[in-house]
XYZ file of C-alpha atoms in Angstrom:
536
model
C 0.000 0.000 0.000
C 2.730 2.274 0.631
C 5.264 2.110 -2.070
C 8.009 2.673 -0.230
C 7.039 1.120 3.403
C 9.729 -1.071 4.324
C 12.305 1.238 2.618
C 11.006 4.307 4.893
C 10.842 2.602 8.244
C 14.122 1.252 7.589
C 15.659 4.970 6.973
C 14.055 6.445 9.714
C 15.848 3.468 11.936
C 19.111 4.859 10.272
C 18.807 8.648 11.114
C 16.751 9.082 14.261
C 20.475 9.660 15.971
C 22.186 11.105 12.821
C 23.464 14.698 14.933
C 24.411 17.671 12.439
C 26.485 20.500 13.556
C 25.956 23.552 12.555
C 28.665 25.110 10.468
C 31.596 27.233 11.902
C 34.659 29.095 10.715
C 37.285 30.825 11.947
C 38.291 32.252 8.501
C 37.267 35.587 7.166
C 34.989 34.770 3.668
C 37.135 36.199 1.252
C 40.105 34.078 2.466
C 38.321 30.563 1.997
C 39.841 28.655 -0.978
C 37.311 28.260 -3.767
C 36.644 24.780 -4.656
C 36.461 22.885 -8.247
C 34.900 19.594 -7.997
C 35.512 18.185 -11.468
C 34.167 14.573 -12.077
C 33.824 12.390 -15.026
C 31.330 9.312 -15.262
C 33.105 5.618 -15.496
C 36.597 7.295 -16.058
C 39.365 4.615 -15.605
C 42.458 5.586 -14.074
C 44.277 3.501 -16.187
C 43.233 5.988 -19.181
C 44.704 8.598 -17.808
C 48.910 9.318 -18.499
C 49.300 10.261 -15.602
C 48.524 6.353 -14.183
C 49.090 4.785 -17.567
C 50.593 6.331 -20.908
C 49.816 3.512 -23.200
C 46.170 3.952 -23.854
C 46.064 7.804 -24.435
C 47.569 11.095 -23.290
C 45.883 13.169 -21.026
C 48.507 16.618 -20.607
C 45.120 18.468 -19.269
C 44.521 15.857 -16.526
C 48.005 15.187 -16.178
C 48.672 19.179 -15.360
C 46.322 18.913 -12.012
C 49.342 15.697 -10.764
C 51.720 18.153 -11.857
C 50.750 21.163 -9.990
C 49.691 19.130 -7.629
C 49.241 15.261 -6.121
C 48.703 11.832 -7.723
C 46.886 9.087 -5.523
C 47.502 5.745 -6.367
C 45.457 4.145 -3.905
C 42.017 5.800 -4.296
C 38.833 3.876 -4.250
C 35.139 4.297 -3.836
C 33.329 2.302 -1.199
C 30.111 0.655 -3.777
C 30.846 1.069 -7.260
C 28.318 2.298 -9.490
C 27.197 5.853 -10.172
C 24.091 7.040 -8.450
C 25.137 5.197 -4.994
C 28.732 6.766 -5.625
C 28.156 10.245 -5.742
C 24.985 9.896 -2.920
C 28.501 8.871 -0.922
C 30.697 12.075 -2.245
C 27.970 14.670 -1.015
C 26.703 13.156 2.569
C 29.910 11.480 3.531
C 28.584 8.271 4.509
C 28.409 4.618 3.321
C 25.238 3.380 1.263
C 23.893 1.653 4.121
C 24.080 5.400 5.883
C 22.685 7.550 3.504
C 20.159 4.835 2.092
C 20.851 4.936 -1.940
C 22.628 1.168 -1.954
C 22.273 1.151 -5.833
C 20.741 2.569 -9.041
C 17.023 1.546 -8.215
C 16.380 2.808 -4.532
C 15.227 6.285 -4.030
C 18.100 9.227 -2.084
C 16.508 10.070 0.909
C 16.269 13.784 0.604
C 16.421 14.138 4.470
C 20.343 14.005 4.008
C 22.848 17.082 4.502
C 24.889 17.212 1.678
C 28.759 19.124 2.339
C 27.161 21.488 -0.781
C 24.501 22.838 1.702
C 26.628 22.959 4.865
C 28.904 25.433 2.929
C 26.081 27.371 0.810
C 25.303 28.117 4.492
C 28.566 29.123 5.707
C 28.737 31.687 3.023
C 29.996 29.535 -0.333
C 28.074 30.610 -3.693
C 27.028 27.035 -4.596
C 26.887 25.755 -8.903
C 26.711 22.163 -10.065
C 26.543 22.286 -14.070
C 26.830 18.352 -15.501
C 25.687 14.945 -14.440
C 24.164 14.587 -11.484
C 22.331 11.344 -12.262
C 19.692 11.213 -9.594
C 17.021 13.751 -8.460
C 16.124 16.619 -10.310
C 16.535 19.514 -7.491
C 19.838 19.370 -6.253
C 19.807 21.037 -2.563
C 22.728 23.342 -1.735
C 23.055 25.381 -4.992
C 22.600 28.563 -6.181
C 22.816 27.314 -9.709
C 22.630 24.437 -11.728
C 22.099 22.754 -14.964
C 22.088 19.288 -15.120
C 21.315 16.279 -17.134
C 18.249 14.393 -16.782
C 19.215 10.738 -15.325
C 22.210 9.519 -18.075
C 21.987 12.264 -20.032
C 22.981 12.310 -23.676
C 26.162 13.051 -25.992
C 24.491 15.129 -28.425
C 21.998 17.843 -28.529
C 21.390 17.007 -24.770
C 18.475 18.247 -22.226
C 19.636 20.307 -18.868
C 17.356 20.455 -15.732
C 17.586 24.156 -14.318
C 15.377 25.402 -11.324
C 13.238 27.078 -14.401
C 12.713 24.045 -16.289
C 14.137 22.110 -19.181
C 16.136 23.453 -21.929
C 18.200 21.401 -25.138
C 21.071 22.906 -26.265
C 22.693 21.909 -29.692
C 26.119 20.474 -29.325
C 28.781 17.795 -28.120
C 27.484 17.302 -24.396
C 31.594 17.714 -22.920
C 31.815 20.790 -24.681
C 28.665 22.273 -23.472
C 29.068 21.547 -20.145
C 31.915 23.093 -20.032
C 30.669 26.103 -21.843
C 28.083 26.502 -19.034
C 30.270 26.126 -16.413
C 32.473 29.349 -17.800
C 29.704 31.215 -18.521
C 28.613 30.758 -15.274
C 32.734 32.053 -13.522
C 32.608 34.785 -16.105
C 29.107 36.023 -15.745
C 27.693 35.175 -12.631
C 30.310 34.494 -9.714
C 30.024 36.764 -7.326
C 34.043 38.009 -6.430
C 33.250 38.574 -3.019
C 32.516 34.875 -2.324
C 34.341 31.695 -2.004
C 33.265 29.331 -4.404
C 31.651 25.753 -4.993
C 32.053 24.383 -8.492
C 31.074 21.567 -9.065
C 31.343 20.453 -12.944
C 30.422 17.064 -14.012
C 31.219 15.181 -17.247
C 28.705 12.273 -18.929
C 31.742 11.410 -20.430
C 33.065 8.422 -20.917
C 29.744 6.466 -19.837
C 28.374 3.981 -22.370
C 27.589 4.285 -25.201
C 30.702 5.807 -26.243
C 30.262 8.524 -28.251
C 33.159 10.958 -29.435
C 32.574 14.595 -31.041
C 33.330 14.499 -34.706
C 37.180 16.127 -34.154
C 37.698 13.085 -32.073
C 35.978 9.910 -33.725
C 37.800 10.910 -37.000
C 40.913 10.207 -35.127
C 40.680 7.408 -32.958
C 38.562 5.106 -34.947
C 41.838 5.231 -36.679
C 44.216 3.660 -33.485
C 44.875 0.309 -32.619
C 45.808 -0.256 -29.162
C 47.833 -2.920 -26.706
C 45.853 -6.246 -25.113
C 45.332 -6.064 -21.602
C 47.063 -8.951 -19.880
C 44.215 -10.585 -18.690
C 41.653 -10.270 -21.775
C 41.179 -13.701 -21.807
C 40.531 -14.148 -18.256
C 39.502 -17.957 -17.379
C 38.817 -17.143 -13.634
C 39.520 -20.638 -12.761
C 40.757 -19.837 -8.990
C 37.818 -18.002 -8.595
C 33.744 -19.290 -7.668
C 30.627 -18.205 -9.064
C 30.454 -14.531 -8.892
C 33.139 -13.554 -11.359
C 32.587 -17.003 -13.862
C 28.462 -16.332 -13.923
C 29.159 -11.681 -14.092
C 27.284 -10.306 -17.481
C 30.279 -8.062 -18.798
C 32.126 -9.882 -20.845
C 33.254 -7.937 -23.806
C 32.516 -10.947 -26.000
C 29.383 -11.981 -24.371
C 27.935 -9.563 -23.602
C 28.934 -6.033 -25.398
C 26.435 -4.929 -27.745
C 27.185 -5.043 -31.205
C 24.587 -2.054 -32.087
C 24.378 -0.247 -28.723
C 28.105 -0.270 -27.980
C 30.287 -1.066 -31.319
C 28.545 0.779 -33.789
C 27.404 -2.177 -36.001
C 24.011 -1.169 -38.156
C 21.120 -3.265 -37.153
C 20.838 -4.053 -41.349
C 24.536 -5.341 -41.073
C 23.509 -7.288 -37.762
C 20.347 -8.679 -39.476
C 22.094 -9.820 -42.696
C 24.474 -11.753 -41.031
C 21.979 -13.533 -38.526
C 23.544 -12.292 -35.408
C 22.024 -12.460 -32.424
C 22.191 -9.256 -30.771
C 20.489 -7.516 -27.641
C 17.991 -4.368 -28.662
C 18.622 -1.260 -27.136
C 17.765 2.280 -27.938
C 19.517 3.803 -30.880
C 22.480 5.758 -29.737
C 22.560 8.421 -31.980
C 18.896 9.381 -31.715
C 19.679 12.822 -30.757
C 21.263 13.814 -33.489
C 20.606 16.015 -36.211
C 20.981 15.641 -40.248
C 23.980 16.986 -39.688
C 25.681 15.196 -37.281
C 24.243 12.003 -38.429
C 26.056 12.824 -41.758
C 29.580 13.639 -40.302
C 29.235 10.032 -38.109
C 28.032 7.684 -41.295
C 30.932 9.193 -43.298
C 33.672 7.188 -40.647
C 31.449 4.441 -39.063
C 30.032 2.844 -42.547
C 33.292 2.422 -43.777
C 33.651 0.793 -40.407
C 30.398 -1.305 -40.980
C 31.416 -2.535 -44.064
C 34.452 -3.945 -43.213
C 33.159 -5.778 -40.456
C 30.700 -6.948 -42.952
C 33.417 -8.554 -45.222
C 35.334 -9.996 -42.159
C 33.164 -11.087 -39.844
C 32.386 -14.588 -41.715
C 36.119 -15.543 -40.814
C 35.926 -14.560 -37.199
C 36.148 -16.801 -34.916
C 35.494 -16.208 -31.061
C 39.369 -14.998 -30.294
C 39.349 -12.393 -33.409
C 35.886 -10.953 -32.737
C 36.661 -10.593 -29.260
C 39.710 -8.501 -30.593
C 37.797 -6.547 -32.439
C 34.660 -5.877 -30.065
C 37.464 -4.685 -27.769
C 39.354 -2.395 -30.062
C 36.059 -0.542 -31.140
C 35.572 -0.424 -27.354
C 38.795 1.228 -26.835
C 38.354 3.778 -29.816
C 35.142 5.212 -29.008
C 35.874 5.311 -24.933
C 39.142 7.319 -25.420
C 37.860 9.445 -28.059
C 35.705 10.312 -25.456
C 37.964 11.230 -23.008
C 39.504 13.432 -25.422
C 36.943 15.841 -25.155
C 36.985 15.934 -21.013
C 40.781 16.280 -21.026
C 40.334 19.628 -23.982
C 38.023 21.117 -21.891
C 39.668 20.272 -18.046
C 42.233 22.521 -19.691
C 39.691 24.959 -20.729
C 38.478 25.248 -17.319
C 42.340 25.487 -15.951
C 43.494 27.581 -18.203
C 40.338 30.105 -17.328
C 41.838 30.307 -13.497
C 44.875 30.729 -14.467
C 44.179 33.800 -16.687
C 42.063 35.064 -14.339
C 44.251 34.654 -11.502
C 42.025 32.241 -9.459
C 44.089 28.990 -9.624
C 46.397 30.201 -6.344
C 43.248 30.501 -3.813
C 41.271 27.750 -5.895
C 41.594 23.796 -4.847
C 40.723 21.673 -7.967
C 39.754 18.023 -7.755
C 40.219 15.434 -10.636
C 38.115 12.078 -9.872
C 35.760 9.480 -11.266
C 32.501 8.252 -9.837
C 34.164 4.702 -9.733
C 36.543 2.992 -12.068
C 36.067 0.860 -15.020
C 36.846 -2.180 -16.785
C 38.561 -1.612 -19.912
C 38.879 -5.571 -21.383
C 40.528 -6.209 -17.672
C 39.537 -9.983 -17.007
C 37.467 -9.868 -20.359
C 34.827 -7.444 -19.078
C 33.527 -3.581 -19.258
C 31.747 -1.735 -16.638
C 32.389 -1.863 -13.162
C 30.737 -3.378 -9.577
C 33.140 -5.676 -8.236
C 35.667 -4.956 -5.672
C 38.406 -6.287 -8.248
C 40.832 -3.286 -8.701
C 40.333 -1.474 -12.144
C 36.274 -0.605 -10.501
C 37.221 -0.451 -7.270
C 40.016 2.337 -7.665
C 39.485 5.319 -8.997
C 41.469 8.326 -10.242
C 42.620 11.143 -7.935
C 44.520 14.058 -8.538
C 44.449 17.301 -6.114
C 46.067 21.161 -7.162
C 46.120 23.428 -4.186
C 48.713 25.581 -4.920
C 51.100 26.751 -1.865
C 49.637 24.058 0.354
C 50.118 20.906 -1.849
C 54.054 20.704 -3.272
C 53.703 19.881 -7.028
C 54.332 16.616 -8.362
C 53.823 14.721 -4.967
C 52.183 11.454 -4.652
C 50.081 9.328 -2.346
C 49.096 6.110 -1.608
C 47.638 5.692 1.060
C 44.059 4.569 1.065
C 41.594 6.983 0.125
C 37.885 6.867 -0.620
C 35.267 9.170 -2.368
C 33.555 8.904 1.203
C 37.036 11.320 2.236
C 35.908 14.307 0.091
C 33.042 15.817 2.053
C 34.788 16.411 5.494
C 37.707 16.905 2.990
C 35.872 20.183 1.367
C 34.471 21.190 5.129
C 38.034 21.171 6.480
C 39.281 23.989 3.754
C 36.625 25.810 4.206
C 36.901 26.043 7.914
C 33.448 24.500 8.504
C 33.041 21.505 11.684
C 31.594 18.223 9.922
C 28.215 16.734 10.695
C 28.791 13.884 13.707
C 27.123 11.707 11.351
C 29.654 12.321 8.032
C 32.047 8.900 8.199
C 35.343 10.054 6.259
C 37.840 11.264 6.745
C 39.880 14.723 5.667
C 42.717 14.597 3.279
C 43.835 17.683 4.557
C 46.758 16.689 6.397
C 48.119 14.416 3.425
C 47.348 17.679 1.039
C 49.491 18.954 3.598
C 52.545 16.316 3.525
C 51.734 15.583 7.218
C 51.548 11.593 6.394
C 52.258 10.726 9.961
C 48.538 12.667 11.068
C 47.110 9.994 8.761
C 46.118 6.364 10.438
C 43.490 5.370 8.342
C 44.780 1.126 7.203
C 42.071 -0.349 5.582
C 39.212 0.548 3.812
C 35.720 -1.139 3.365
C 33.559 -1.610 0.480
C 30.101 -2.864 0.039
C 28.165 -3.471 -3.169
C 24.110 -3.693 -3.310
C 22.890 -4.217 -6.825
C 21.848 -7.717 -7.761
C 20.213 -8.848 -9.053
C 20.681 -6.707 -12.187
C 21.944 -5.577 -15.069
C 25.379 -7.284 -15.442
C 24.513 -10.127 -12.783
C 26.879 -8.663 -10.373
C 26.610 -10.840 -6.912
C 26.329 -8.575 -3.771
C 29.572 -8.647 -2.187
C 31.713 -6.240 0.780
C 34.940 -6.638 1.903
C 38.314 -4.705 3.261
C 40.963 -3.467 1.768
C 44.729 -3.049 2.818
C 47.914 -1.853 0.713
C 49.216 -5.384 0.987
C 45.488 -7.529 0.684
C 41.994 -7.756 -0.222
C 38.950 -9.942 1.480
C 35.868 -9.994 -0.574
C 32.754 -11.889 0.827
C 30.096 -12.851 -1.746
C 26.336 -13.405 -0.538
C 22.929 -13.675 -0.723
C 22.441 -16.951 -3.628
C 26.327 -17.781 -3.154
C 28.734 -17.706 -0.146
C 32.095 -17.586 -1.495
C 35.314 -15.642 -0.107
C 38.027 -14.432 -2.160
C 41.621 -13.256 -0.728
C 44.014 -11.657 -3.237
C 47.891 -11.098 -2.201
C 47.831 -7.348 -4.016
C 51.771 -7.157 -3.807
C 52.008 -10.365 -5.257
C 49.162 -10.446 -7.832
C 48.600 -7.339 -8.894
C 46.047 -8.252 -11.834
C 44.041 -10.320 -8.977
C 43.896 -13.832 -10.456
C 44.410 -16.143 -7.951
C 42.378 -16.076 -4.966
C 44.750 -17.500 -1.984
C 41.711 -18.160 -0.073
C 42.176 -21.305 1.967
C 45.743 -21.444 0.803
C 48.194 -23.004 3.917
C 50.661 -20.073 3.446
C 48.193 -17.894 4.141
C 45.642 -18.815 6.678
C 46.950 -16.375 9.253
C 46.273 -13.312 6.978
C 42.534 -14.729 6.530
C 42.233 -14.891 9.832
C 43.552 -11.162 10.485
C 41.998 -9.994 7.756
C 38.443 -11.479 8.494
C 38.699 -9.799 11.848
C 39.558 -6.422 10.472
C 36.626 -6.606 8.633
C 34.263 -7.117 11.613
C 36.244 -4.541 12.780
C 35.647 -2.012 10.147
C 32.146 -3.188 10.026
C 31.202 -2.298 13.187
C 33.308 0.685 12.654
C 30.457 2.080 9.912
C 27.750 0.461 11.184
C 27.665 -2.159 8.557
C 25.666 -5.919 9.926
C 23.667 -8.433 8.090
C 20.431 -7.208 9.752
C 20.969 -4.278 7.124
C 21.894 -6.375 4.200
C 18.977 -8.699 5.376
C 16.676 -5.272 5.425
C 17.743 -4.148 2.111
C 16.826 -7.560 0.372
C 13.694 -6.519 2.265
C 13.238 -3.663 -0.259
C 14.103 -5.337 -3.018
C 11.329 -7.619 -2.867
C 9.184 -5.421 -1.396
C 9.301 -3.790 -4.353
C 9.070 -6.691 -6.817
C 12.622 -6.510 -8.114
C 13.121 -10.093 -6.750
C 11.533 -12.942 -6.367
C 10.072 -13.037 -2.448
């Protein structure tokens, strides 16, 4: 009768002794640092230079590690979008703030670090991808895209309605968010920016100056393409990612559904990517990809699974990284904008992803598991005069850091509720004021698209303990110094049954820690069947 019964009584359980302070500084307003908040959707670290030079170059990116700090050991704590960046703006886990995945609803009744410092006297703008709800609180401005959002010709959500705007959706969003510094920032203020990239979330599509070009690259195997995952149970053998398997010829590669249909392949039907765009456009894009069609035409019959798996991935790879293109042009547009105007030295700027992403890692694309490539994400800090240039990091560090992060710079006390913690004093180079060891990680969504298993676990610099549940019970322990590419799960191994035990009691540790128990996993399966997304 009430749609979201179980869900509701279940939140209320969560924040009846959620405490938030009310915010305080000692600094005058003017002196604050401004902050730039720059995000991209599903952006792998390991397609940016500064982690990895061998997919593309990234000097934009790159120049933020330059001027500033690399962290090699950042990492979300649930992987996948919505749940994600419901973490970056309350500071707390999923099971805290309520949005465990995609699906469930974020419980408005939250204090996001946006409104804590609109209220300490920061003019607030988020111009991007949000990806859930439609009236972002704690913002004096902002234009975002409706749920996913689209490459071309895209639709923005303001606070007077919906407007489309004709264009490549990086560029745009970028054009807003300069429009917005040049126009409408008020100079007396300390600043909020937050701007947020679709880019590079499926399906992959490049502006014309871009797809022209890297349609035209061939790029380097991952090591572990051809994954078996024959030390590993269920969860990774049964996962619906597999480039091969799984990637959509029409959705995600580009293939015509006439070139699909002639050669009787089976294919999954999706919307039509390029719906949005115009004569135009659609011109510019058949003038590269049916060249592209055509030769897969002629080849295909002599494909056999090894080759087409090649290719899948390569067309992968081109349209991804021609998508980052775009972000890491117009990250420099935005930097080069303080610089001129002389607001880089008082101005913090973030570099991050949402999560990480599989990029033919183990044979798969997208993201969920705990396995590294998803689980870490890219990091890079500039806060020039406090942060010495070209430093690096890595200790562990999670998206649920950058709230109380943001509040410490601006000289605002943290809710008692928010659960990270500040990366101030490694901004700093005070290393020995950070004690943080382990981190913990819990993932909701299943089941689902790509058949991810629900999972949590801990993480150290040396190891990683991964627990599998609800229609499995499996445990995976990876030696991370070791095995790097996390293929052989030592689990139950002799030589290392004393680090399963210690590391099976730092995770009740760190459980209890957050707040964390079955009972909670055990009332979110609650939900989901509650609400008919599982069988009761």
């Amino acid at each position: 009768m009430k749609r979201f019964c179980a869900y509701s009584i279940f939140i209320l359980f969560l924040f009846l002794a959620n405490a938030c302070a009310q915010p305080k500084t000692d600094l005058p307003k003017t002196d604050r640092p401004n902050i730039v908040f720059i995000m991209s959707d599903d952006h792998a670290y390991q397609a940016i230079s500064a982690y990895n030079d061998q997919l593309i170059q990234t000097p934009n990116i790159d120049r933020i590690a330059d001027e500033g700090m690399l962290f090699g050991n950042a990492c979300v704590t649930n992987s996948i979008c919505a749940p994600s960046r419901a973490v970056i703006l309350t500071g707390k886990h999923s099971h805290m703030n309520g949005k465990i995945d995609n699906r469930s609803p974020f419980d408005t009744t939250n204090v996001t670090f946006p409104q804590i410092l609109q209220k300490s006297g920061y003019q607030t703008a988020m111009f991007g991808k949000l990806h859930f709800g439609n009236n972002p609180k704690g913002f004096d401005e902002f234009k975002i895209l409706p749920g996913q959002g689209d490459y071309y010709n895209p639709k923005f959500i303001t606070s007077k309605g919906d407007t489309t705007i004709t264009g490549y959706v990086t560029d745009i969003i970028t054009d807003l968010t300069l429009d917005w510094l040049k126009k409408r920032r008020n100079p007396d203020q300390p600043f909020l920016l937050m701007y947020l990239h679709k880019a590079p979330h499926r399906s992959w599509l490049p502006a014309e100056r871009h797809y022209k070009e890297f349609t035209q690259k061939t790029f380097p195997l991952p090591e572990t393409l051809f994954d078996d995952y024959k030390t590993r149970g269920e969860a990774a053998k049964t996962a619906e990612m597999n480039i091969l398997n799984h990637m959509v010829l029409n959705y995600d590669n580009k293939v015509l559904p006439e070139v699909i249909e002639e050669l009787q392949i089976e294919d999954r039907k999706l919307h039509d990517p390029l719906e949005r765009m115009n004569p135009t456009q659609k011109a510019a894009w058949d003038a590269i990809y049916n060249p592209i069609n055509e030769e897969f035409k002629n080849t295909y019959p002599t494909m056999n699974d090894s080759t087409l798996m090649v290719w899948k991935y390569q067309r992968y790879m081109q349209d991804y990284l021609g998508t980052i293109a775009a972000v890491d042009e117009n990250v420099g547009r935005l930097l080069d904008y303080l610089d001129e105007e002389k607001l880089s030295d008082n101005t913090i700027v973030v570099y991050t992803s949402d999560q990480g992403f599989y990029l033919g890692e183990h044979g798969w694309f997208d993201k969920r598991f705990m396995y590294d490539e998803s689980f870490k994400t890219p990091l890079l800090i500039r806060w020039p005069n406090e942060i010495t240039p070209g430093t690096t990091s890595d200790e562990m560090v999670q998206n649920l850091d950058f709230a109380q992060t943001f509040l410490e710079i601006a000289g605002v006390i943290p809710p008692s509720d928010m659960q990270g913690e500040s990366l101030v004093p490694l901004l700093m180079g005070q290393k020995e004021k950070w004690d943080r060891d382990a981190v913990y990680y819990h993932y909701y969504e299943y089941p689902a698209e790509h058949a991810v298993k629900r999972h949590y676990g801990i993480a150290t610099k040396k190891y990683k303990l991964i627990h599998f549940y609800y229609d499995v019970d499996e445990w995976e322990l990876y030696d991370r110094e070791k095995d790097p590419n996390e293929t052989h799960n030592v689990y139950d191994q002799p030589g290392y049954s004393k680090i399963q035990t210690d590391m099976k009691l730092k995770l009740d540790a760190i459980r209890e820690k957050y707040k964390d128990s079955d009972s909670l996993s055990n009332g979110y399966l609650q939900l989901y069947k509650d609400e008919g997304w599982i069988e009761p």
